[in-house]
mmCIF file of C-alpha atoms in Angstrom:
data_model
loop_
_atom_site.group_PDB
_atom_site.id
_atom_site.type_symbol
_atom_site.label_atom_id
_atom_site.label_comp_id
_atom_site.label_asym_id
_atom_site.label_seq_id
_atom_site.Cartn_x
_atom_site.Cartn_y
_atom_site.Cartn_z
ATOM 1 C CA MET A 251 77.900 134.583 87.289
ATOM 2 C CA THR A 252 81.021 132.962 85.708
ATOM 3 C CA GLY A 253 82.343 129.520 86.669
ATOM 4 C CA ASN A 254 85.063 131.163 88.871
ATOM 5 C CA ASP A 255 82.358 133.092 90.818
ATOM 6 C CA ILE A 256 80.446 129.991 91.739
ATOM 7 C CA LEU A 257 81.106 128.609 95.269
ATOM 8 C CA LEU A 258 81.261 124.791 95.197
ATOM 9 C CA TRP A 259 79.103 122.767 97.614
ATOM 10 C CA ASP A 260 82.108 121.886 99.790
ATOM 11 C CA GLU A 261 83.619 125.399 99.824
ATOM 12 C CA THR A 262 82.895 128.221 102.276
ATOM 13 C CA LEU A 263 83.410 131.982 102.463
ATOM 14 C CA PHE A 264 84.291 131.779 106.220
ATOM 15 C CA LYS A 265 87.930 131.556 107.161
ATOM 16 C CA ASP A 266 87.189 131.408 110.834
ATOM 17 C CA PRO A 267 83.463 131.490 111.654
ATOM 18 C CA SER A 268 84.118 131.824 115.384
ATOM 19 C CA VAL A 269 85.381 135.410 114.839
ATOM 20 C CA LEU A 270 81.773 136.425 113.864
ATOM 21 C CA GLU A 271 80.187 134.979 117.009
ATOM 22 C CA PRO A 272 78.822 137.410 119.639
ATOM 23 C CA ASP A 273 80.902 135.910 122.486
ATOM 24 C CA TYR A 274 84.186 135.944 120.535
ATOM 25 C CA LEU A 275 86.996 137.684 122.462
ATOM 26 C CA PRO A 276 89.377 139.400 119.931
ATOM 27 C CA ASP A 277 92.993 140.033 120.573
ATOM 28 C CA TYR A 278 92.554 143.380 118.794
ATOM 29 C CA PHE A 279 90.465 145.443 121.110
ATOM 30 C CA PRO A 280 90.723 149.035 119.845
ATOM 31 C CA HIS A 281 89.032 152.282 120.922
ATOM 32 C CA ARG A 282 88.744 151.140 124.530
ATOM 33 C CA GLU A 283 92.335 151.710 125.745
ATOM 34 C CA SER A 284 91.370 154.127 128.465
ATOM 35 C CA GLN A 285 88.675 151.732 129.734
ATOM 36 C CA LEU A 286 91.008 148.723 129.687
ATOM 37 C CA ASN A 287 93.650 150.807 131.571
ATOM 38 C CA ALA A 288 91.137 151.924 134.174
ATOM 39 C CA LEU A 289 90.072 148.314 134.742
ATOM 40 C CA LYS A 290 93.710 147.134 135.030
ATOM 41 C CA PHE A 291 94.499 149.866 137.574
ATOM 42 C CA ALA A 292 91.425 148.998 139.681
ATOM 43 C CA LEU A 293 92.247 145.299 139.748
ATOM 44 C CA LYS A 294 95.982 145.674 140.234
ATOM 45 C CA PRO A 295 95.885 145.401 144.015
ATOM 46 C CA ALA A 296 94.418 141.847 143.651
ATOM 47 C CA LEU A 297 97.633 140.805 141.932
ATOM 48 C CA ARG A 298 99.471 141.694 145.157
ATOM 49 C CA GLY A 299 96.961 139.752 147.390
ATOM 50 C CA MET A 300 95.014 142.943 148.300
ATOM 51 C CA ARG A 301 91.286 143.667 147.883
ATOM 52 C CA PRO A 302 90.776 145.342 144.441
ATOM 53 C CA LEU A 303 88.907 148.561 143.813
ATOM 54 C CA ASN A 304 85.254 148.133 142.923
ATOM 55 C CA CYS A 305 84.222 149.245 139.447
ATOM 56 C CA LEU A 306 81.000 150.329 137.665
ATOM 57 C CA LEU A 307 81.008 150.003 133.881
ATOM 58 C CA VAL A 308 78.249 152.134 132.277
ATOM 59 C CA GLY A 309 77.276 152.357 128.611
ATOM 60 C CA PRO A 310 74.652 151.313 126.031
ATOM 61 C CA PRO A 311 74.485 147.782 124.784
ATOM 62 C CA GLY A 312 77.094 146.592 122.331
ATOM 63 C CA THR A 313 79.810 149.089 123.555
ATOM 64 C CA GLY A 314 82.311 146.474 124.756
ATOM 65 C CA LYS A 315 81.641 146.513 128.486
ATOM 66 C CA THR A 316 81.391 142.700 128.970
ATOM 67 C CA SER A 317 84.171 142.009 126.441
ATOM 68 C CA ALA A 318 86.572 144.383 128.216
ATOM 69 C CA VAL A 319 85.966 142.580 131.566
ATOM 70 C CA MET A 320 86.434 139.185 130.029
ATOM 71 C CA LYS A 321 89.606 140.316 128.317
ATOM 72 C CA ILE A 322 91.074 141.563 131.621
ATOM 73 C CA PHE A 323 89.827 138.459 133.511
ATOM 74 C CA ARG A 324 91.639 136.207 130.997
ATOM 75 C CA GLU A 325 94.812 138.173 131.444
ATOM 76 C CA VAL A 326 94.474 138.091 135.324
ATOM 77 C CA GLU A 327 93.857 134.416 135.496
ATOM 78 C CA ALA A 328 96.780 133.683 133.229
ATOM 79 C CA HIS A 329 99.276 135.599 135.420
ATOM 80 C CA ALA A 330 97.802 135.496 138.934
ATOM 81 C CA PRO A 331 96.940 132.063 140.360
ATOM 82 C CA GLY A 332 95.968 133.729 143.605
ATOM 83 C CA VAL A 333 93.059 135.553 141.997
ATOM 84 C CA VAL A 334 89.674 133.932 141.000
ATOM 85 C CA THR A 335 87.462 135.820 138.534
ATOM 86 C CA VAL A 336 83.774 135.094 138.051
ATOM 87 C CA LYS A 337 81.347 136.665 135.556
ATOM 88 C CA VAL A 338 77.714 136.361 136.513
ATOM 89 C CA ASN A 339 74.995 137.084 133.906
ATOM 90 C CA CYS A 340 72.293 138.636 136.112
ATOM 91 C CA GLN A 341 69.658 138.217 133.436
ATOM 92 C CA ILE A 342 69.998 134.482 133.926
ATOM 93 C CA ASP A 343 71.247 134.384 137.553
ATOM 94 C CA SER A 344 68.845 136.891 138.938
ATOM 95 C CA THR A 345 68.560 135.653 142.519
ATOM 96 C CA ARG A 346 71.065 135.696 145.400
ATOM 97 C CA PHE A 347 71.148 131.893 145.380
ATOM 98 C CA ALA A 348 71.858 131.772 141.662
ATOM 99 C CA VAL A 349 74.733 134.311 142.022
ATOM 100 C CA ILE A 350 76.413 132.493 144.927
ATOM 101 C CA SER A 351 75.925 129.189 143.063
ATOM 102 C CA ARG A 352 77.762 130.589 140.050
ATOM 103 C CA ILE A 353 80.697 131.581 142.315
ATOM 104 C CA TYR A 354 80.577 128.182 144.085
ATOM 105 C CA ARG A 355 80.834 126.293 140.775
ATOM 106 C CA LYS A 356 83.857 128.332 139.699
ATOM 107 C CA LEU A 357 85.605 127.552 142.950
ATOM 108 C CA PHE A 358 84.739 123.955 143.447
ATOM 109 C CA GLY A 359 83.868 122.695 139.920
ATOM 110 C CA ILE A 360 80.447 121.371 141.060
ATOM 111 C CA SER A 361 77.088 122.905 141.815
ATOM 112 C CA PRO A 362 75.998 123.361 145.425
ATOM 113 C CA PRO A 363 73.087 121.411 146.828
ATOM 114 C CA ASN A 364 69.977 123.181 145.388
ATOM 115 C CA SER A 365 67.550 122.208 148.062
ATOM 116 C CA GLY A 366 67.458 122.497 151.861
ATOM 117 C CA VAL A 367 70.644 124.601 152.024
ATOM 118 C CA ALA A 368 70.408 128.309 152.914
ATOM 119 C CA PHE A 369 72.168 131.013 150.928
ATOM 120 C CA ARG A 370 74.106 131.973 154.091
ATOM 121 C CA LYS A 371 75.547 128.459 154.424
ATOM 122 C CA ILE A 372 76.783 128.347 150.840
ATOM 123 C CA PHE A 373 78.166 131.841 151.118
ATOM 124 C CA GLU A 374 80.039 130.817 154.308
ATOM 125 C CA THR A 375 81.539 127.824 152.442
ATOM 126 C CA VAL A 376 82.714 130.161 149.665
ATOM 127 C CA VAL A 377 84.306 132.704 151.912
ATOM 128 C CA ASN A 378 85.895 130.300 154.227
ATOM 129 C CA PHE A 379 87.593 128.680 151.155
ATOM 130 C CA LEU A 380 88.852 132.065 149.961
ATOM 131 C CA VAL A 381 90.327 132.843 153.359
ATOM 132 C CA SER A 382 91.966 129.495 153.893
ATOM 133 C CA SER A 383 93.454 129.393 150.416
ATOM 134 C CA GLU A 384 94.403 133.094 150.574
ATOM 135 C CA LYS A 385 92.685 133.736 147.192
ATOM 136 C CA VAL A 386 91.187 137.121 146.003
ATOM 137 C CA LEU A 387 87.763 136.934 144.413
ATOM 138 C CA ILE A 388 86.708 139.329 141.753
ATOM 139 C CA VAL A 389 82.991 139.109 140.719
ATOM 140 C CA ALA A 390 81.606 140.825 137.653
ATOM 141 C CA LEU A 391 77.806 141.273 137.869
ATOM 142 C CA ASP A 392 76.746 141.752 134.257
ATOM 143 C CA ASP A 393 73.415 143.561 133.929
ATOM 144 C CA LEU A 394 73.408 144.105 137.692
ATOM 145 C CA ASN A 395 70.009 145.838 137.463
ATOM 146 C CA TYR A 396 68.307 142.574 136.948
ATOM 147 C CA LEU A 397 68.969 141.805 140.584
ATOM 148 C CA CYS A 398 67.028 144.935 141.457
ATOM 149 C CA TYR A 399 63.978 143.584 139.565
ATOM 150 C CA GLU A 400 64.004 140.365 141.747
ATOM 151 C CA GLY A 401 64.779 142.314 144.939
ATOM 152 C CA HIS A 402 68.077 140.575 145.541
ATOM 153 C CA ALA A 403 70.572 143.348 144.646
ATOM 154 C CA ASN A 404 71.128 144.751 148.082
ATOM 155 C CA GLU A 405 71.622 141.444 149.736
ATOM 156 C CA VAL A 406 74.035 140.131 147.069
ATOM 157 C CA MET A 407 76.117 143.377 147.065
ATOM 158 C CA TYR A 408 76.131 143.734 150.834
ATOM 159 C CA SER A 409 77.231 140.143 151.330
ATOM 160 C CA LEU A 410 80.150 140.404 148.867
ATOM 161 C CA LEU A 411 81.281 143.862 149.840
ATOM 162 C CA ARG A 412 81.188 143.390 153.549
ATOM 163 C CA ALA A 413 82.308 139.813 153.750
ATOM 164 C CA HIS A 414 85.644 140.919 155.294
ATOM 165 C CA GLU A 415 83.821 142.340 158.351
ATOM 166 C CA GLN A 416 82.452 138.936 159.291
ATOM 167 C CA TYR A 417 85.225 136.810 157.818
ATOM 168 C CA PRO A 418 88.600 138.501 158.522
ATOM 169 C CA GLY A 419 90.997 137.919 155.612
ATOM 170 C CA ALA A 420 88.258 137.745 152.979
ATOM 171 C CA LYS A 421 89.155 139.822 149.868
ATOM 172 C CA ILE A 422 86.364 140.311 147.365
ATOM 173 C CA GLY A 423 86.006 143.006 144.715
ATOM 174 C CA VAL A 424 82.786 143.729 142.656
ATOM 175 C CA ILE A 425 82.501 144.967 139.120
ATOM 176 C CA GLY A 426 78.987 146.134 138.214
ATOM 177 C CA ILE A 427 78.005 146.304 134.574
ATOM 178 C CA VAL A 428 74.876 148.362 133.552
ATOM 179 C CA ASN A 429 73.491 150.173 130.544
ATOM 180 C CA ASP A 430 72.729 153.336 132.611
ATOM 181 C CA ALA A 431 73.740 154.462 136.067
ATOM 182 C CA SER A 432 70.069 155.172 136.978
ATOM 183 C CA ASP A 433 69.519 151.372 136.643
ATOM 184 C CA LEU A 434 70.945 151.088 140.140
ATOM 185 C CA TYR A 435 68.110 153.073 141.730
ATOM 186 C CA CYS A 436 67.417 150.115 144.069
ATOM 187 C CA LEU A 437 70.790 150.116 145.898
ATOM 188 C CA ASP A 438 70.367 151.322 149.436
ATOM 189 C CA SER A 439 72.774 153.528 151.502
ATOM 190 C CA ARG A 440 74.321 150.493 153.259
ATOM 191 C CA VAL A 441 75.557 149.174 149.922
ATOM 192 C CA ASN A 442 76.462 152.522 148.394
ATOM 193 C CA SER A 443 78.564 153.408 151.448
ATOM 194 C CA VAL A 444 80.806 150.327 150.776
ATOM 195 C CA PHE A 445 80.557 149.940 146.955
ATOM 196 C CA LEU A 446 82.158 153.348 146.156
ATOM 197 C CA PRO A 447 83.058 152.133 142.636
ATOM 198 C CA GLU A 448 85.527 153.523 140.038
ATOM 199 C CA ASP A 449 83.144 154.770 137.304
ATOM 200 C CA ILE A 450 84.257 153.596 133.909
ATOM 201 C CA PRO A 451 82.061 155.015 131.036
ATOM 202 C CA PHE A 452 81.736 153.129 127.691
ATOM 203 C CA PRO A 453 80.355 155.603 125.100
ATOM 204 C CA ARG A 454 78.827 154.561 121.778
ATOM 205 C CA TYR A 455 81.322 153.711 119.073
ATOM 206 C CA GLY A 456 81.658 156.372 116.355
ATOM 207 C CA SER A 457 81.213 155.305 112.688
ATOM 208 C CA ALA A 458 84.929 155.316 111.989
ATOM 209 C CA GLU A 459 85.483 153.098 115.035
ATOM 210 C CA ILE A 460 82.716 150.691 114.035
ATOM 211 C CA LEU A 461 84.210 150.455 110.549
ATOM 212 C CA ASP A 462 87.693 149.755 111.926
ATOM 213 C CA ILE A 463 86.355 146.944 114.142
ATOM 214 C CA LEU A 464 84.286 145.354 111.453
ATOM 215 C CA LYS A 465 87.204 145.480 109.022
ATOM 216 C CA ASP A 466 89.222 143.503 111.572
ATOM 217 C CA ARG A 467 86.516 140.911 112.012
ATOM 218 C CA THR A 468 86.219 140.647 108.223
ATOM 219 C CA LYS A 469 89.921 140.106 107.742
ATOM 220 C CA TYR A 470 89.967 137.112 110.135
ATOM 221 C CA GLY A 471 86.368 135.864 109.624
ATOM 222 C CA PHE A 472 86.213 135.727 105.859
ATOM 223 C CA TYR A 473 88.539 134.781 102.997
ATOM 224 C CA PRO A 474 89.986 137.751 101.039
ATOM 225 C CA LYS A 475 87.641 139.783 98.761
ATOM 226 C CA VAL A 476 84.430 138.305 100.074
ATOM 227 C CA ILE A 477 83.050 141.648 101.071
ATOM 228 C CA SER A 478 83.790 145.138 99.639
ATOM 229 C CA ASP A 479 84.573 148.269 101.636
ATOM 230 C CA GLU A 480 81.393 149.891 100.242
ATOM 231 C CA LEU A 481 79.287 147.056 101.711
ATOM 232 C CA LEU A 482 81.097 147.354 105.050
ATOM 233 C CA GLU A 483 80.129 151.044 105.088
ATOM 234 C CA LEU A 484 76.530 150.028 104.381
ATOM 235 C CA ILE A 485 76.669 147.781 107.440
ATOM 236 C CA VAL A 486 78.163 150.594 109.469
ATOM 237 C CA SER A 487 75.144 152.714 108.547
ATOM 238 C CA TYR A 488 72.842 150.038 109.896
ATOM 239 C CA VAL A 489 74.811 149.637 113.077
ATOM 240 C CA GLU A 490 74.535 153.456 113.626
ATOM 241 C CA ARG A 491 70.814 153.088 113.838
ATOM 242 C CA THR A 492 71.099 151.001 117.020
ATOM 243 C CA GLY A 493 74.548 151.933 118.220
ATOM 244 C CA ASP A 494 75.046 148.198 118.970
ATOM 245 C CA LEU A 495 78.278 146.809 117.486
ATOM 246 C CA ARG A 496 76.850 143.240 117.831
ATOM 247 C CA VAL A 497 74.297 144.104 115.160
ATOM 248 C CA GLY A 498 77.138 144.700 112.693
ATOM 249 C CA ILE A 499 78.941 141.412 113.568
ATOM 250 C CA ASP A 500 75.674 139.492 113.283
ATOM 251 C CA LEU A 501 74.963 141.232 109.858
ATOM 252 C CA LEU A 502 78.442 140.155 108.524
ATOM 253 C CA LYS A 503 77.662 136.502 109.462
ATOM 254 C CA ARG A 504 74.139 136.518 108.069
ATOM 255 C CA SER A 505 75.210 138.273 104.854
ATOM 256 C CA GLY A 506 77.943 135.533 104.367
ATOM 257 C CA PHE A 507 75.314 132.868 104.809
ATOM 258 C CA ASN A 508 73.055 134.528 102.217
ATOM 259 C CA ALA A 509 75.960 134.667 99.731
ATOM 260 C CA GLU A 510 76.708 131.004 100.305
ATOM 261 C CA ARG A 511 73.083 130.154 99.844
ATOM 262 C CA ARG A 512 73.236 131.803 96.401
ATOM 263 C CA GLY A 513 76.470 129.884 95.697
ATOM 264 C CA SER A 514 78.387 133.150 95.362
ATOM 265 C CA ARG A 515 81.994 133.806 96.295
ATOM 266 C CA THR A 516 81.194 137.447 97.190
ATOM 267 C CA ILE A 517 78.633 139.183 99.302
ATOM 268 C CA SER A 518 76.205 141.482 97.465
ATOM 269 C CA SER A 519 74.198 144.510 98.716
ATOM 270 C CA GLU A 520 71.083 142.350 98.434
ATOM 271 C CA ASP A 521 72.708 139.798 100.830
ATOM 272 C CA VAL A 522 73.308 142.644 103.346
ATOM 273 C CA GLU A 523 69.832 144.087 102.980
ATOM 274 C CA LYS A 524 68.136 140.756 103.315
ATOM 275 C CA ALA A 525 70.230 140.008 106.419
ATOM 276 C CA TYR A 526 69.230 143.334 107.985
ATOM 277 C CA GLU A 527 65.497 142.754 107.415
ATOM 278 C CA ALA A 528 65.861 139.401 109.114
ATOM 279 C CA SER A 529 67.908 140.614 112.025
ATOM 280 C CA LYS A 530 66.724 144.070 112.813
ATOM 281 C CA LEU A 531 63.615 143.004 114.734
ATOM 282 C CA LEU A 532 65.554 140.413 116.530
ATOM 283 C CA HIS A 533 68.061 142.973 117.903
ATOM 284 C CA LEU A 534 65.358 145.567 118.551
ATOM 285 C CA CYS A 535 63.335 143.118 120.612
ATOM 286 C CA ARG A 536 66.415 142.006 122.467
ATOM 287 C CA SER A 537 67.345 145.540 123.432
ATOM 288 C CA ILE A 538 63.800 146.595 124.337
ATOM 289 C CA SER A 539 63.559 143.518 126.616
ATOM 290 C CA LEU A 540 66.377 145.045 128.721
ATOM 291 C CA LEU A 541 64.355 148.227 129.472
ATOM 292 C CA SER A 542 62.654 148.714 132.784
ATOM 293 C CA ASP A 543 58.918 148.569 133.035
ATOM 294 C CA PRO A 544 58.427 152.392 133.159
ATOM 295 C CA GLU A 545 60.742 152.711 130.140
ATOM 296 C CA LYS A 546 58.752 150.081 128.185
ATOM 297 C CA ARG A 547 55.494 151.898 129.106
ATOM 298 C CA LEU A 548 56.728 155.253 127.946
ATOM 299 C CA LEU A 549 58.085 153.770 124.705
ATOM 300 C CA GLU A 550 54.652 152.121 124.062
ATOM 301 C CA LEU A 551 52.852 155.405 124.545
ATOM 302 C CA ILE A 552 55.180 157.128 122.096
ATOM 303 C CA ALA A 553 54.778 154.287 119.502
ATOM 304 C CA ARG A 554 51.035 154.432 119.777
ATOM 305 C CA LYS A 555 50.805 158.272 119.461
ATOM 306 C CA GLY A 556 53.200 158.479 116.517
ATOM 307 C CA GLU A 557 54.287 162.055 117.204
ATOM 308 C CA ILE A 558 53.447 163.838 120.509
ATOM 309 C CA GLN A 559 54.355 166.910 122.451
ATOM 310 C CA ALA A 560 56.262 166.287 125.696
ATOM 311 C CA GLY A 561 53.636 167.901 127.941
ATOM 312 C CA GLU A 562 50.862 165.769 126.529
ATOM 313 C CA LEU A 563 53.055 162.676 126.758
ATOM 314 C CA TYR A 564 53.787 163.347 130.377
ATOM 315 C CA LYS A 565 50.119 163.549 131.300
ATOM 316 C CA ALA A 566 49.452 160.130 129.716
ATOM 317 C CA PHE A 567 52.569 158.697 131.331
ATOM 318 C CA ARG A 568 51.648 159.976 134.830
ATOM 319 C CA GLU A 569 48.045 158.575 134.529
ATOM 320 C CA LEU A 570 49.535 155.169 133.516
ATOM 321 C CA THR A 571 52.417 154.880 136.114
ATOM 322 C CA GLN A 572 51.785 157.583 138.777
ATOM 323 C CA LEU A 573 55.496 158.586 138.354
ATOM 324 C CA GLY A 574 56.550 162.266 138.551
ATOM 325 C CA TYR A 575 58.115 164.595 136.073
ATOM 326 C CA THR A 576 61.728 164.081 137.195
ATOM 327 C CA ARG A 577 61.515 160.339 136.463
ATOM 328 C CA PHE A 578 59.635 161.046 133.174
ATOM 329 C CA TYR A 579 62.252 163.516 132.091
ATOM 330 C CA GLY A 580 65.060 161.065 132.918
ATOM 331 C CA ILE A 581 63.398 158.214 130.977
ATOM 332 C CA VAL A 582 62.867 160.452 127.904
ATOM 333 C CA ASN A 583 66.552 161.372 127.899
ATOM 334 C CA ARG A 584 67.611 157.722 128.391
ATOM 335 C CA LEU A 585 65.404 156.545 125.515
ATOM 336 C CA GLN A 586 66.983 159.279 123.363
ATOM 337 C CA VAL A 587 70.483 158.273 124.317
ATOM 338 C CA LEU A 588 69.711 154.659 123.597
ATOM 339 C CA ASN A 589 68.453 155.765 120.095
ATOM 340 C CA TYR A 590 64.832 154.554 120.433
ATOM 341 C CA ILE A 591 63.266 158.100 120.095
ATOM 342 C CA ASP A 592 63.838 161.575 118.673
ATOM 343 C CA ALA A 593 62.974 164.334 121.189
ATOM 344 C CA ASP A 594 63.776 167.520 119.314
ATOM 345 C CA PHE A 595 62.901 171.022 120.534
ATOM 346 C CA THR A 596 60.468 173.084 118.455
ATOM 347 C CA GLY A 597 59.154 176.675 118.652
ATOM 348 C CA LYS A 598 55.465 175.654 118.764
ATOM 349 C CA GLY A 599 54.934 175.252 122.567
ATOM 350 C CA GLN A 600 52.858 177.623 124.659
ATOM 351 C CA ARG A 601 56.073 179.061 126.187
ATOM 352 C CA GLY A 602 57.991 179.230 122.913
ATOM 353 C CA ARG A 603 59.791 175.825 123.072
ATOM 354 C CA THR A 604 58.567 172.286 123.513
ATOM 355 C CA ARG A 605 59.848 168.831 122.600
ATOM 356 C CA ILE A 606 58.179 166.794 119.867
ATOM 357 C CA ILE A 607 58.734 163.161 120.642
ATOM 358 C CA LYS A 608 58.553 160.211 118.174
ATOM 359 C CA THR A 609 60.097 156.744 117.717
ATOM 360 C CA LYS A 610 63.103 156.218 115.482
ATOM 361 C CA PHE A 611 61.743 152.761 114.455
ATOM 362 C CA GLU A 612 58.586 151.618 112.783
ATOM 363 C CA ALA A 613 55.834 151.871 115.442
ATOM 364 C CA GLU A 614 54.569 148.427 114.480
ATOM 365 C CA ASP A 615 58.036 146.852 115.074
ATOM 366 C CA VAL A 616 58.340 148.502 118.480
ATOM 367 C CA LEU A 617 54.825 147.342 119.553
ATOM 368 C CA ASN A 618 55.493 143.821 118.307
ATOM 369 C CA CYS A 619 58.609 143.670 120.489
ATOM 370 C CA LEU A 620 56.744 145.107 123.522
ATOM 371 C CA GLU A 621 54.104 142.356 123.172
ATOM 372 C CA LYS A 622 56.619 139.523 123.257
#
């Protein structure tokens, strides 16, 4: 390493570190034009003081669903003072009281009383304010399925979607955000009959799209020549294993820190590989934590068996969960789409074709995540 290659103690490789944060909202939001346009169209009536169309955004983690909503919300709030937008993280706010409290805080700037006040009373205060101020409310329920686990999904959705029946003049739209449409198994017919969302799919990014986005983050996050195109392509190959763009952005940041720790002005392949080793389990555990209980149980069975025929796996799964074949088949397909397993057909089955199922990750890593 020559003198010019050495990074001084008060120097940094990062031009703007915020660009490499997971919650950064970029101006450049490529490869999601159709999704952004669909969202704009659905919310357009709110700009004219009407109730917007409800939406359901569906796609694997790290495909831009939440970022797309936040980008549109930022534009709406900048140009439409009569519209209030609220994003609720249902992993954190997983009860009806927590959801309405989040909305209350956005409207009034303070938290509602947290004891001795019923959900209905706070909801009434929120809706009366919307009616009297002639404002339209748009609520994005991120990871909506978490309300299902706590048993609050139907009441929250029903209250928001049918508010206008009890409070004439109330205008509320709901955007649901989920990894898979089957996550909404808990919604009953009362809710589905009024939700009727515009479906907006968010497919996985392709490798060229991932590279394009990471190049943009690199351009604004690092100083010039900190990372080579070859190393960016190495990071893309790591991202493709999970399909989660956030893994790539996190790898850029960690790789930069590793290079700085060495006192280098450039990121090396060792910096990237070291960063991946440190972060892969973190991201795997985070994504596994989002799976439903039956999905976790099936993934655990697969990890413990190593490689197993579908029929044998179904028997073990049914004994464990008492769930039927249709649900089993759906979960296998979902775990395959989410890149946790391979489920390839082979000619070795009794009837000529069967599926051999195995994990795409180290079984030990999967089991460690499931135990957390």
